[in-house]
Amino acid sequence: MTTPEPKKLNPEELAELHALPDEAMVKPEEAAALLRLKRATLAWYRCHGGGPNYSRVGPKLIRYRMGDLREYAKGQPMSEGVRKVAAAMLAARTANAEG
């Protein structure tokens, strides 16, 4: 039996997440989408070490701080293609913010 993949976030939803302040807390599904990982990969990291820092809220809820996700992503090498896409997205976001 295979585990179904969670709904992928559309570009607008991803942009909203990227715009959150560093102190904002996001769900594992959102953290996985931001890092372009499977949710199960983040769960594996939590159990075996590695991955971004996380917080346990109550006995079962896991949350990730946006600042921790950004810091983790900085330490991960990006391919040239991903770097170009990220630069284009940043340029588009900056152009939209300026009006």
GROMACS .gro file of N, CA and C in nm:
model
  297
    1MET      N    1   0.085  -0.118   0.000
    1MET     CA    2   0.000   0.000   0.000
    1MET      C    3   0.089   0.124   0.000
    2THR      N    4   0.064   0.217  -0.093
    2THR     CA    5   0.145   0.338  -0.101
    2THR      C    6   0.075   0.452  -0.030
    3THR      N    7   0.155   0.541   0.024
    3THR     CA    8   0.102   0.658   0.092
    3THR      C    9   0.072   0.765  -0.012
    4PRO      N   10  -0.049   0.820  -0.013
    4PRO     CA   11  -0.079   0.923  -0.112
    4PRO      C   12   0.003   1.049  -0.086
    5GLU      N   13   0.043   1.113  -0.193
    5GLU     CA   14   0.119   1.237  -0.182
    5GLU      C   15   0.024   1.350  -0.144
    6PRO      N   16   0.068   1.443  -0.060
    6PRO     CA   17  -0.018   1.557  -0.026
    6PRO      C   18  -0.037   1.648  -0.147
    7LYS      N   19  -0.140   1.728  -0.141
    7LYS     CA   20  -0.169   1.824  -0.247
    7LYS      C   21  -0.049   1.916  -0.265
    8LYS      N   22  -0.009   1.935  -0.389
    8LYS     CA   23   0.101   2.027  -0.418
    8LYS      C   24   0.048   2.170  -0.411
    9LEU      N   25   0.130   2.258  -0.358
    9LEU     CA   26   0.091   2.398  -0.348
    9LEU      C   27   0.109   2.466  -0.483
   10ASN      N   28   0.014   2.553  -0.517
   10ASN     CA   29   0.027   2.626  -0.643
   10ASN      C   30   0.123   2.743  -0.622
   11PRO      N   31   0.165   2.810  -0.730
   11PRO     CA   32   0.263   2.919  -0.716
   11PRO      C   33   0.217   3.031  -0.622
   12GLU      N   34   0.089   3.063  -0.622
   12GLU     CA   35   0.040   3.169  -0.534
   12GLU      C   36   0.053   3.128  -0.387
   13GLU      N   37   0.019   3.003  -0.357
   13GLU     CA   38   0.030   2.954  -0.220
   13GLU      C   39   0.176   2.952  -0.175
   14LEU      N   40   0.266   2.910  -0.265
   14LEU     CA   41   0.408   2.911  -0.232
   14LEU      C   42   0.458   3.054  -0.210
   15ALA      N   43   0.412   3.148  -0.292
   15ALA     CA   44   0.453   3.288  -0.275
   15ALA      C   45   0.406   3.341  -0.140
   16GLU      N   46   0.285   3.305  -0.099
   16GLU     CA   47   0.235   3.348   0.032
   16GLU      C   48   0.322   3.293   0.144
   17LEU      N   49   0.363   3.167   0.132
   17LEU     CA   50   0.450   3.109   0.234
   17LEU      C   51   0.585   3.179   0.238
   18HIS      N   52   0.642   3.205   0.121
   18HIS     CA   53   0.772   3.273   0.116
   18HIS      C   54   0.766   3.413   0.175
   19ALA      N   55   0.649   3.476   0.170
   19ALA     CA   56   0.634   3.612   0.221
   19ALA      C   57   0.617   3.616   0.373
   20LEU      N   58   0.599   3.502   0.437
   20LEU     CA   59   0.580   3.500   0.583
   20LEU      C   60   0.706   3.545   0.655
   21PRO      N   61   0.692   3.608   0.772
   21PRO     CA   62   0.810   3.647   0.850
   21PRO      C   63   0.882   3.525   0.907
   22ASP      N   64   1.005   3.544   0.949
   22ASP     CA   65   1.086   3.434   1.002
   22ASP      C   66   1.022   3.366   1.123
   23GLU      N   67   0.945   3.438   1.202
   23GLU     CA   68   0.886   3.382   1.324
   23GLU      C   69   0.763   3.297   1.296
   24ALA      N   70   0.706   3.306   1.177
   24ALA     CA   71   0.584   3.232   1.143
   24ALA      C   72   0.612   3.082   1.148
   25MET      N   73   0.512   3.008   1.194
   25MET     CA   74   0.521   2.862   1.203
   25MET      C   75   0.436   2.800   1.093
   26VAL      N   76   0.491   2.699   1.025
   26VAL     CA   77   0.417   2.632   0.918
   26VAL      C   78   0.409   2.483   0.944
   27LYS      N   79   0.313   2.420   0.881
   27LYS     CA   80   0.291   2.276   0.894
   27LYS      C   81   0.399   2.199   0.818
   28PRO      N   82   0.419   2.071   0.851
   28PRO     CA   83   0.516   1.991   0.779
   28PRO      C   84   0.491   1.985   0.628
   29GLU      N   85   0.363   1.981   0.587
   29GLU     CA   86   0.331   1.977   0.445
   29GLU      C   87   0.381   2.103   0.375
   30GLU      N   88   0.363   2.217   0.442
   30GLU     CA   89   0.407   2.344   0.385
   30GLU      C   90   0.559   2.352   0.383
   31ALA      N   91   0.623   2.305   0.490
   31ALA     CA   92   0.769   2.304   0.496
   31ALA      C   93   0.826   2.216   0.384
   32ALA      N   94   0.764   2.101   0.364
   32ALA     CA   95   0.810   2.011   0.258
   32ALA      C   96   0.797   2.077   0.121
   33ALA      N   97   0.686   2.146   0.098
   33ALA     CA   98   0.667   2.213  -0.031
   33ALA      C   99   0.771   2.322  -0.052
   34LEU      N  100   0.800   2.398   0.054
   34LEU     CA  101   0.901   2.504   0.044
   34LEU      C  102   1.038   2.449   0.010
   35LEU      N  103   1.071   2.336   0.071
   35LEU     CA  104   1.203   2.277   0.050
   35LEU      C  105   1.205   2.180  -0.067
   36ARG      N  106   1.089   2.159  -0.129
   36ARG     CA  107   1.074   2.066  -0.241
   36ARG      C  108   1.116   1.925  -0.201
   37LEU      N  109   1.067   1.886  -0.083
   37LEU     CA  110   1.089   1.751  -0.031
   37LEU      C  111   0.955   1.684  -0.009
   38LYS      N  112   0.958   1.554   0.007
   38LYS     CA  113   0.837   1.484   0.047
   38LYS      C  114   0.820   1.500   0.197
   39ARG      N  115   0.695   1.501   0.239
   39ARG     CA  116   0.667   1.513   0.383
   39ARG      C  117   0.732   1.398   0.459
   40ALA      N  118   0.735   1.280   0.399
   40ALA     CA  119   0.796   1.163   0.462
   40ALA      C  120   0.947   1.183   0.482
   41THR      N  121   1.010   1.259   0.393
   41THR     CA  122   1.153   1.287   0.408
   41THR      C  123   1.177   1.372   0.533
   42LEU      N  124   1.092   1.474   0.554
   42LEU     CA  125   1.105   1.555   0.676
   42LEU      C  126   1.082   1.470   0.800
   43ALA      N  127   0.986   1.379   0.795
   43ALA     CA  128   0.959   1.290   0.908
   43ALA      C  129   1.082   1.202   0.935
   44TRP      N  130   1.145   1.154   0.829
   44TRP     CA  131   1.264   1.070   0.845
   44TRP      C  132   1.375   1.151   0.911
   45TYR      N  133   1.393   1.277   0.866
   45TYR     CA  134   1.494   1.364   0.926
   45TYR      C  135   1.467   1.384   1.075
   46ARG      N  136   1.340   1.404   1.111
   46ARG     CA  137   1.308   1.425   1.253
   46ARG      C  138   1.346   1.302   1.335
   47CYS      N  139   1.326   1.184   1.281
   47CYS     CA  140   1.354   1.060   1.355
   47CYS      C  141   1.503   1.026   1.357
   48HIS      N  142   1.574   1.056   1.249
   48HIS     CA  143   1.712   1.010   1.235
   48HIS      C  144   1.816   1.121   1.243
   49GLY      N  145   1.771   1.244   1.258
   49GLY     CA  146   1.865   1.355   1.265
   49GLY      C  147   1.883   1.419   1.129
   50GLY      N  148   1.927   1.542   1.132
   50GLY     CA  149   1.942   1.618   1.008
   50GLY      C  150   1.815   1.694   0.978
   51GLY      N  151   1.814   1.764   0.868
   51GLY     CA  152   1.697   1.841   0.831
   51GLY      C  153   1.687   1.970   0.910
   52PRO      N  154   1.585   2.049   0.881
   52PRO     CA  155   1.568   2.177   0.951
   52PRO      C  156   1.519   2.157   1.094
   53ASN      N  157   1.544   2.257   1.178
   53ASN     CA  158   1.493   2.254   1.315
   53ASN      C  159   1.341   2.256   1.311
   54TYR      N  160   1.280   2.195   1.411
   54TYR     CA  161   1.134   2.193   1.420
   54TYR      C  162   1.093   2.207   1.565
   55SER      N  163   0.965   2.235   1.586
   55SER     CA  164   0.911   2.246   1.721
   55SER      C  165   0.793   2.151   1.734
   56ARG      N  166   0.780   2.095   1.851
   56ARG     CA  167   0.664   2.012   1.881
   56ARG      C  168   0.568   2.099   1.962
   57VAL      N  169   0.446   2.111   1.913
   57VAL     CA  170   0.342   2.190   1.979
   57VAL      C  171   0.243   2.089   2.036
   58GLY      N  172   0.248   2.071   2.166
   58GLY     CA  173   0.164   1.968   2.226
   58GLY      C  174   0.222   1.831   2.197
   59PRO      N  175   0.144   1.726   2.220
   59PRO     CA  176   0.198   1.591   2.206
   59PRO      C  177   0.216   1.545   2.061
   60LYS      N  178   0.145   1.606   1.965
   60LYS     CA  179   0.150   1.550   1.830
   60LYS      C  180   0.184   1.650   1.719
   61LEU      N  181   0.157   1.777   1.738
   61LEU     CA  182   0.174   1.873   1.630
   61LEU      C  183   0.320   1.912   1.610
   62ILE      N  184   0.363   1.908   1.487
   62ILE     CA  185   0.498   1.949   1.448
   62ILE      C  186   0.485   2.077   1.367
   63ARG      N  187   0.570   2.175   1.396
   63ARG     CA  188   0.571   2.301   1.320
   63ARG      C  189   0.716   2.341   1.293
   64TYR      N  190   0.733   2.411   1.183
   64TYR     CA  191   0.865   2.461   1.141
   64TYR      C  192   0.859   2.612   1.136
   65ARG      N  193   0.961   2.678   1.192
   65ARG     CA  194   0.973   2.824   1.180
   65ARG      C  195   1.025   2.857   1.040
   66MET      N  196   0.968   2.958   0.979
   66MET     CA  197   1.012   2.999   0.845
   66MET      C  198   1.160   3.036   0.844
   67GLY      N  199   1.206   3.102   0.949
   67GLY     CA  200   1.348   3.138   0.956
   67GLY      C  201   1.438   3.016   0.955
   68ASP      N  202   1.397   2.910   1.025
   68ASP     CA  203   1.475   2.786   1.026
   68ASP      C  204   1.475   2.720   0.888
   69LEU      N  205   1.361   2.725   0.820
   69LEU     CA  206   1.354   2.668   0.685
   69LEU      C  207   1.443   2.745   0.589
   70ARG      N  208   1.441   2.878   0.601
   70ARG     CA  209   1.527   2.960   0.513
   70ARG      C  210   1.675   2.933   0.540
   71GLU      N  211   1.708   2.922   0.667
   71GLU     CA  212   1.848   2.895   0.703
   71GLU      C  213   1.891   2.758   0.652
   72TYR      N  214   1.805   2.660   0.666
   72TYR     CA  215   1.835   2.525   0.618
   72TYR      C  216   1.854   2.526   0.466
   73ALA      N  217   1.767   2.596   0.397
   73ALA     CA  218   1.775   2.601   0.251
   73ALA      C  219   1.903   2.669   0.203
   74LYS      N  220   1.953   2.766   0.279
   74LYS     CA  221   2.078   2.833   0.241
   74LYS      C  222   2.195   2.736   0.240
   75GLY      N  223   2.192   2.639   0.331
   75GLY     CA  224   2.302   2.545   0.342
   75GLY      C  225   2.296   2.431   0.244
   76GLN      N  226   2.189   2.425   0.166
   76GLN     CA  227   2.173   2.317   0.071
   76GLN      C  228   2.215   2.363  -0.068
   77PRO      N  229   2.303   2.291  -0.136
   77PRO     CA  230   2.345   2.335  -0.269
   77PRO      C  231   2.229   2.329  -0.368
   78MET      N  232   2.225   2.427  -0.457
   78MET     CA  233   2.123   2.431  -0.561
   78MET      C  234   2.189   2.409  -0.696
   79SER      N  235   2.117   2.339  -0.782
   79SER     CA  236   2.168   2.321  -0.918
   79SER      C  237   2.154   2.455  -0.992
   80GLU      N  238   2.221   2.467  -1.102
   80GLU     CA  239   2.217   2.591  -1.180
   80GLU      C  240   2.076   2.620  -1.229
   81GLY      N  241   2.002   2.518  -1.269
   81GLY     CA  242   1.864   2.538  -1.315
   81GLY      C  243   1.774   2.591  -1.206
   82VAL      N  244   1.785   2.534  -1.087
   82VAL     CA  245   1.703   2.580  -0.975
   82VAL      C  246   1.742   2.722  -0.937
   83ARG      N  247   1.870   2.752  -0.942
   83ARG     CA  248   1.917   2.888  -0.911
   83ARG      C  249   1.858   2.990  -1.007
   84LYS      N  250   1.852   2.957  -1.138
   84LYS     CA  251   1.795   3.049  -1.236
   84LYS      C  252   1.646   3.071  -1.211
   85VAL      N  253   1.574   2.963  -1.181
   85VAL     CA  254   1.430   2.975  -1.153
   85VAL      C  255   1.408   3.060  -1.028
   86ALA      N  256   1.487   3.038  -0.924
   86ALA     CA  257   1.473   3.115  -0.800
   86ALA      C  258   1.501   3.263  -0.825
   87ALA      N  259   1.602   3.294  -0.905
   87ALA     CA  260   1.633   3.434  -0.936
   87ALA      C  261   1.519   3.498  -1.015
   88ALA      N  262   1.460   3.423  -1.108
   88ALA     CA  263   1.349   3.475  -1.187
   88ALA      C  264   1.226   3.500  -1.098
   89MET      N  265   1.199   3.408  -1.005
   89MET     CA  266   1.086   3.425  -0.914
   89MET      C  267   1.107   3.547  -0.824
   90LEU      N  268   1.228   3.565  -0.775
   90LEU     CA  269   1.258   3.679  -0.690
   90LEU      C  270   1.242   3.810  -0.768
   91ALA      N  271   1.291   3.812  -0.892
   91ALA     CA  272   1.278   3.931  -0.975
   91ALA      C  273   1.130   3.963  -1.000
   92ALA      N  274   1.048   3.861  -1.026
   92ALA     CA  275   0.906   3.883  -1.050
   92ALA      C  276   0.838   3.933  -0.924
   93ARG      N  277   0.873   3.876  -0.810
   93ARG     CA  278   0.813   3.919  -0.682
   93ARG      C  279   0.851   4.063  -0.652
   94THR      N  280   0.976   4.100  -0.678
   94THR     CA  281   1.022   4.237  -0.653
   94THR      C  282   0.949   4.334  -0.746
   95ALA      N  283   0.932   4.295  -0.873
   95ALA     CA  284   0.861   4.381  -0.969
   95ALA      C  285   0.716   4.399  -0.927
   96ASN      N  286   0.651   4.292  -0.877
   96ASN     CA  287   0.512   4.301  -0.832
   96ASN      C  288   0.501   4.389  -0.708
   97ALA      N  289   0.598   4.382  -0.620
   97ALA     CA  290   0.594   4.461  -0.496
   97ALA      C  291   0.614   4.610  -0.524
   98GLU      N  292   0.691   4.639  -0.628
   98GLU     CA  293   0.718   4.780  -0.660
   98GLU      C  294   0.603   4.845  -0.735
   99GLY      N  295   0.509   4.764  -0.780
   99GLY     CA  296   0.390   4.822  -0.840
   99GLY      C  297   0.381   4.795  -0.983
   0.00000   0.00000   0.00000
